[in-house]
Amino acid sequence: MKLNDYQNEARKTAIYPIDDGLTYTALGLCGEAGEVAEKIKKFIRGDNSISLKEDLLYELGDVLWYLSNLAFECGYTLQEVAEVNLNKLGARMLSDTIKGNGDRR
């Protein structure tokens, strides 16, 4: 599946207050990313009752859903987001600034 195809399909299940979609999707993304971290934290502390890889698969899917809809709310396709990110990282590799601080290095 291509990124934009996923985004179009994810839009079909986007049921949230459209007038505040930016806030809703940003908060949802934070919450789901936190759930990913929680699963990993519990695994690190020795909770063997969870299947980490399988649980992460579902949580990462939720992260992708919120990211996809947040990008839509900002007027971007997932393809655009991915391309801009890879271009940014490639430029940092070339300029040897992949390590360091700041968004625009």
Short mmCIF file of N, CA and C in Angstrom, two decimals:
data_model
loop_
_atom_site.label_atom_id
_atom_site.label_comp_id
_atom_site.label_asym_id
_atom_site.label_seq_id
_atom_site.Cartn_x
_atom_site.Cartn_y
_atom_site.Cartn_z
N MET A 1 0.85 -1.18 0.00
CA MET A 1 0.00 0.00 0.00
C MET A 1 0.89 1.24 0.00
N LYS A 2 0.51 2.21 -0.77
CA LYS A 2 1.25 3.47 -0.83
C LYS A 2 0.77 4.40 0.28
N LEU A 3 1.64 5.30 0.69
CA LEU A 3 1.33 6.19 1.80
C LEU A 3 0.04 6.98 1.59
N ASN A 4 -0.11 7.55 0.43
CA ASN A 4 -1.31 8.36 0.19
C ASN A 4 -2.58 7.51 0.12
N ASP A 5 -2.44 6.27 -0.34
CA ASP A 5 -3.59 5.35 -0.33
C ASP A 5 -4.00 5.09 1.12
N TYR A 6 -3.01 4.86 1.99
CA TYR A 6 -3.32 4.66 3.40
C TYR A 6 -4.03 5.89 3.96
N GLN A 7 -3.50 7.07 3.64
CA GLN A 7 -4.09 8.29 4.18
C GLN A 7 -5.54 8.45 3.72
N ASN A 8 -5.80 8.15 2.47
CA ASN A 8 -7.17 8.25 1.96
C ASN A 8 -8.10 7.27 2.67
N GLU A 9 -7.62 6.06 2.91
CA GLU A 9 -8.44 5.07 3.62
C GLU A 9 -8.63 5.48 5.08
N ALA A 10 -7.59 6.00 5.71
CA ALA A 10 -7.68 6.43 7.11
C ALA A 10 -8.68 7.57 7.26
N ARG A 11 -8.80 8.42 6.27
CA ARG A 11 -9.76 9.52 6.32
C ARG A 11 -11.19 9.01 6.43
N LYS A 12 -11.44 7.86 5.86
CA LYS A 12 -12.79 7.30 5.89
C LYS A 12 -13.22 6.92 7.31
N THR A 13 -12.25 6.73 8.20
CA THR A 13 -12.56 6.36 9.58
C THR A 13 -12.31 7.51 10.55
N ALA A 14 -12.08 8.70 10.01
CA ALA A 14 -11.80 9.88 10.84
C ALA A 14 -13.10 10.47 11.35
N ILE A 15 -13.47 10.08 12.56
CA ILE A 15 -14.69 10.58 13.17
C ILE A 15 -14.28 11.39 14.40
N TYR A 16 -14.18 12.68 14.21
CA TYR A 16 -13.81 13.59 15.29
C TYR A 16 -14.31 14.98 14.93
N PRO A 17 -14.31 15.89 15.90
CA PRO A 17 -14.80 17.25 15.62
C PRO A 17 -13.97 17.93 14.54
N ILE A 18 -14.51 18.06 13.36
CA ILE A 18 -13.77 18.61 12.23
C ILE A 18 -13.33 20.04 12.49
N ASP A 19 -14.12 20.81 13.25
CA ASP A 19 -13.75 22.21 13.50
C ASP A 19 -12.53 22.32 14.42
N ASP A 20 -12.14 21.23 15.06
CA ASP A 20 -10.95 21.24 15.92
C ASP A 20 -10.08 20.03 15.61
N GLY A 21 -10.03 19.66 14.35
CA GLY A 21 -9.29 18.47 13.93
C GLY A 21 -7.80 18.54 14.20
N LEU A 22 -7.23 19.73 14.08
CA LEU A 22 -5.78 19.86 14.32
C LEU A 22 -5.44 19.50 15.76
N THR A 23 -6.17 20.07 16.70
CA THR A 23 -5.92 19.78 18.12
C THR A 23 -6.22 18.33 18.43
N TYR A 24 -7.34 17.83 17.94
CA TYR A 24 -7.74 16.45 18.23
C TYR A 24 -6.68 15.45 17.74
N THR A 25 -6.22 15.63 16.51
CA THR A 25 -5.26 14.67 15.96
C THR A 25 -3.88 14.82 16.61
N ALA A 26 -3.49 16.04 16.93
CA ALA A 26 -2.19 16.23 17.61
C ALA A 26 -2.20 15.58 18.99
N LEU A 27 -3.27 15.77 19.73
CA LEU A 27 -3.37 15.15 21.05
C LEU A 27 -3.45 13.63 20.95
N GLY A 28 -4.17 13.14 19.97
CA GLY A 28 -4.25 11.70 19.76
C GLY A 28 -2.90 11.10 19.41
N LEU A 29 -2.13 11.80 18.59
CA LEU A 29 -0.79 11.34 18.23
C LEU A 29 0.10 11.24 19.47
N CYS A 30 0.04 12.26 20.31
CA CYS A 30 0.83 12.24 21.55
C CYS A 30 0.41 11.07 22.44
N GLY A 31 -0.88 10.86 22.57
CA GLY A 31 -1.38 9.77 23.40
C GLY A 31 -0.94 8.41 22.89
N GLU A 32 -1.04 8.19 21.60
CA GLU A 32 -0.65 6.90 21.03
C GLU A 32 0.85 6.68 21.09
N ALA A 33 1.63 7.74 20.88
CA ALA A 33 3.09 7.62 21.03
C ALA A 33 3.43 7.26 22.47
N GLY A 34 2.68 7.82 23.41
CA GLY A 34 2.86 7.47 24.82
C GLY A 34 2.55 6.01 25.09
N GLU A 35 1.54 5.47 24.40
CA GLU A 35 1.21 4.06 24.57
C GLU A 35 2.32 3.16 24.04
N VAL A 36 2.97 3.57 22.95
CA VAL A 36 4.13 2.84 22.45
C VAL A 36 5.22 2.82 23.53
N ALA A 37 5.50 3.97 24.10
CA ALA A 37 6.52 4.07 25.14
C ALA A 37 6.15 3.22 26.36
N GLU A 38 4.88 3.22 26.74
CA GLU A 38 4.43 2.42 27.88
C GLU A 38 4.66 0.93 27.66
N LYS A 39 4.36 0.44 26.46
CA LYS A 39 4.57 -0.97 26.16
C LYS A 39 6.05 -1.33 26.30
N ILE A 40 6.90 -0.47 25.78
CA ILE A 40 8.34 -0.73 25.85
C ILE A 40 8.82 -0.65 27.30
N LYS A 41 8.32 0.31 28.05
CA LYS A 41 8.69 0.45 29.46
C LYS A 41 8.33 -0.80 30.25
N LYS A 42 7.12 -1.29 30.04
CA LYS A 42 6.68 -2.49 30.76
C LYS A 42 7.51 -3.70 30.36
N PHE A 43 7.88 -3.79 29.11
CA PHE A 43 8.72 -4.89 28.65
C PHE A 43 10.10 -4.82 29.31
N ILE A 44 10.67 -3.61 29.39
CA ILE A 44 11.99 -3.42 30.00
C ILE A 44 11.97 -3.83 31.47
N ARG A 45 10.88 -3.53 32.16
CA ARG A 45 10.83 -3.86 33.59
C ARG A 45 10.55 -5.34 33.82
N GLY A 46 10.32 -6.09 32.75
CA GLY A 46 10.20 -7.53 32.89
C GLY A 46 8.81 -8.08 32.83
N ASP A 47 7.85 -7.30 32.37
CA ASP A 47 6.48 -7.78 32.24
C ASP A 47 6.41 -8.71 31.03
N ASN A 48 6.47 -9.99 31.29
CA ASN A 48 6.47 -10.97 30.21
C ASN A 48 5.07 -11.35 29.76
N SER A 49 4.06 -10.69 30.33
CA SER A 49 2.68 -11.04 29.96
C SER A 49 2.27 -10.37 28.65
N ILE A 50 3.11 -9.49 28.15
CA ILE A 50 2.75 -8.84 26.89
C ILE A 50 3.63 -9.37 25.76
N SER A 51 3.05 -9.43 24.61
CA SER A 51 3.80 -9.78 23.41
C SER A 51 4.22 -8.46 22.78
N LEU A 52 5.42 -8.03 23.09
CA LEU A 52 5.87 -6.69 22.71
C LEU A 52 5.71 -6.41 21.22
N LYS A 53 6.22 -7.28 20.39
CA LYS A 53 6.17 -7.00 18.95
C LYS A 53 4.74 -6.89 18.44
N GLU A 54 3.88 -7.78 18.87
CA GLU A 54 2.50 -7.73 18.41
C GLU A 54 1.78 -6.50 18.95
N ASP A 55 1.99 -6.20 20.24
CA ASP A 55 1.38 -5.01 20.83
C ASP A 55 1.87 -3.75 20.13
N LEU A 56 3.16 -3.70 19.83
CA LEU A 56 3.71 -2.53 19.16
C LEU A 56 3.14 -2.37 17.75
N LEU A 57 2.90 -3.48 17.08
CA LEU A 57 2.31 -3.41 15.74
C LEU A 57 0.99 -2.66 15.78
N TYR A 58 0.15 -2.98 16.75
CA TYR A 58 -1.15 -2.31 16.86
C TYR A 58 -1.00 -0.85 17.28
N GLU A 59 -0.13 -0.60 18.24
CA GLU A 59 0.07 0.78 18.70
C GLU A 59 0.70 1.64 17.60
N LEU A 60 1.66 1.10 16.87
CA LEU A 60 2.27 1.87 15.78
C LEU A 60 1.25 2.17 14.69
N GLY A 61 0.32 1.25 14.48
CA GLY A 61 -0.77 1.52 13.53
C GLY A 61 -1.61 2.70 13.99
N ASP A 62 -1.87 2.78 15.29
CA ASP A 62 -2.63 3.92 15.81
C ASP A 62 -1.84 5.22 15.65
N VAL A 63 -0.52 5.16 15.87
CA VAL A 63 0.34 6.33 15.66
C VAL A 63 0.24 6.78 14.21
N LEU A 64 0.32 5.81 13.30
CA LEU A 64 0.25 6.14 11.87
C LEU A 64 -1.09 6.77 11.51
N TRP A 65 -2.18 6.26 12.10
CA TRP A 65 -3.50 6.81 11.82
C TRP A 65 -3.57 8.28 12.22
N TYR A 66 -3.13 8.57 13.44
CA TYR A 66 -3.17 9.96 13.91
C TYR A 66 -2.21 10.84 13.12
N LEU A 67 -1.02 10.33 12.81
CA LEU A 67 -0.08 11.10 11.99
C LEU A 67 -0.68 11.41 10.63
N SER A 68 -1.31 10.41 10.03
CA SER A 68 -1.93 10.58 8.74
C SER A 68 -3.00 11.67 8.76
N ASN A 69 -3.84 11.63 9.77
CA ASN A 69 -4.91 12.61 9.86
C ASN A 69 -4.42 13.98 10.29
N LEU A 70 -3.38 14.03 11.09
CA LEU A 70 -2.76 15.32 11.45
C LEU A 70 -2.15 15.96 10.20
N ALA A 71 -1.46 15.16 9.40
CA ALA A 71 -0.90 15.68 8.14
C ALA A 71 -2.02 16.23 7.26
N PHE A 72 -3.13 15.51 7.17
CA PHE A 72 -4.27 15.97 6.39
C PHE A 72 -4.77 17.32 6.92
N GLU A 73 -4.89 17.42 8.23
CA GLU A 73 -5.37 18.66 8.84
C GLU A 73 -4.44 19.83 8.53
N CYS A 74 -3.17 19.54 8.33
CA CYS A 74 -2.18 20.58 8.00
C CYS A 74 -2.10 20.83 6.49
N GLY A 75 -2.82 20.04 5.72
CA GLY A 75 -2.82 20.21 4.27
C GLY A 75 -1.73 19.44 3.55
N TYR A 76 -1.17 18.43 4.20
CA TYR A 76 -0.09 17.64 3.61
C TYR A 76 -0.53 16.21 3.37
N THR A 77 0.07 15.60 2.37
CA THR A 77 -0.10 14.16 2.19
C THR A 77 1.02 13.46 2.96
N LEU A 78 0.80 12.20 3.27
CA LEU A 78 1.86 11.43 3.93
C LEU A 78 3.08 11.32 3.03
N GLN A 79 2.86 11.25 1.73
CA GLN A 79 3.97 11.19 0.78
C GLN A 79 4.84 12.45 0.90
N GLU A 80 4.20 13.61 0.99
CA GLU A 80 4.95 14.86 1.15
C GLU A 80 5.75 14.85 2.44
N VAL A 81 5.12 14.44 3.52
CA VAL A 81 5.79 14.41 4.82
C VAL A 81 7.01 13.49 4.75
N ALA A 82 6.84 12.31 4.16
CA ALA A 82 7.94 11.35 4.06
C ALA A 82 9.07 11.89 3.20
N GLU A 83 8.74 12.48 2.06
CA GLU A 83 9.76 13.00 1.16
C GLU A 83 10.54 14.15 1.79
N VAL A 84 9.84 15.08 2.42
CA VAL A 84 10.51 16.21 3.07
C VAL A 84 11.43 15.71 4.17
N ASN A 85 10.96 14.72 4.94
CA ASN A 85 11.78 14.19 6.02
C ASN A 85 13.04 13.52 5.49
N LEU A 86 12.91 12.69 4.46
CA LEU A 86 14.08 12.02 3.91
C LEU A 86 15.05 13.01 3.27
N ASN A 87 14.53 14.04 2.62
CA ASN A 87 15.39 15.08 2.05
C ASN A 87 16.16 15.81 3.14
N LYS A 88 15.46 16.13 4.23
CA LYS A 88 16.10 16.81 5.36
C LYS A 88 17.22 15.95 5.94
N LEU A 89 16.92 14.68 6.17
CA LEU A 89 17.93 13.79 6.75
C LEU A 89 19.09 13.56 5.80
N GLY A 90 18.80 13.46 4.51
CA GLY A 90 19.87 13.30 3.52
C GLY A 90 20.79 14.50 3.50
N ALA A 91 20.21 15.69 3.58
CA ALA A 91 21.03 16.92 3.61
C ALA A 91 21.89 16.97 4.87
N ARG A 92 21.34 16.52 5.97
CA ARG A 92 22.12 16.49 7.21
C ARG A 92 23.26 15.49 7.11
N MET A 93 23.02 14.37 6.47
CA MET A 93 24.10 13.39 6.29
C MET A 93 25.22 14.00 5.44
N LEU A 94 24.84 14.66 4.36
CA LEU A 94 25.84 15.27 3.48
C LEU A 94 26.65 16.36 4.16
N SER A 95 25.98 17.13 5.02
CA SER A 95 26.68 18.24 5.69
C SER A 95 27.25 17.81 7.05
N ASP A 96 27.16 16.53 7.35
CA ASP A 96 27.68 15.97 8.59
C ASP A 96 27.06 16.65 9.82
N THR A 97 25.76 16.93 9.72
CA THR A 97 25.05 17.52 10.86
C THR A 97 23.90 16.63 11.33
N ILE A 98 23.99 15.33 11.02
CA ILE A 98 22.94 14.41 11.44
C ILE A 98 22.86 14.34 12.95
N LYS A 99 24.00 14.52 13.60
CA LYS A 99 24.03 14.63 15.06
C LYS A 99 24.00 16.10 15.42
N GLY A 100 23.39 16.43 16.51
CA GLY A 100 23.35 17.82 16.92
C GLY A 100 21.94 18.26 17.25
N ASN A 101 21.77 19.54 17.41
CA ASN A 101 20.49 20.11 17.83
C ASN A 101 20.00 21.10 16.80
N GLY A 102 18.71 21.35 16.86
CA GLY A 102 18.11 22.37 15.99
C GLY A 102 17.43 21.75 14.79
N ASP A 103 16.29 22.30 14.44
CA ASP A 103 15.51 21.80 13.32
C ASP A 103 16.15 22.10 11.97
N ARG A 104 16.76 23.26 11.87
CA ARG A 104 17.28 23.70 10.58
C ARG A 104 18.81 23.74 10.57
N ARG A 105 19.41 22.54 10.66
CA ARG A 105 20.87 22.49 10.64
C ARG A 105 21.36 22.10 9.29
#
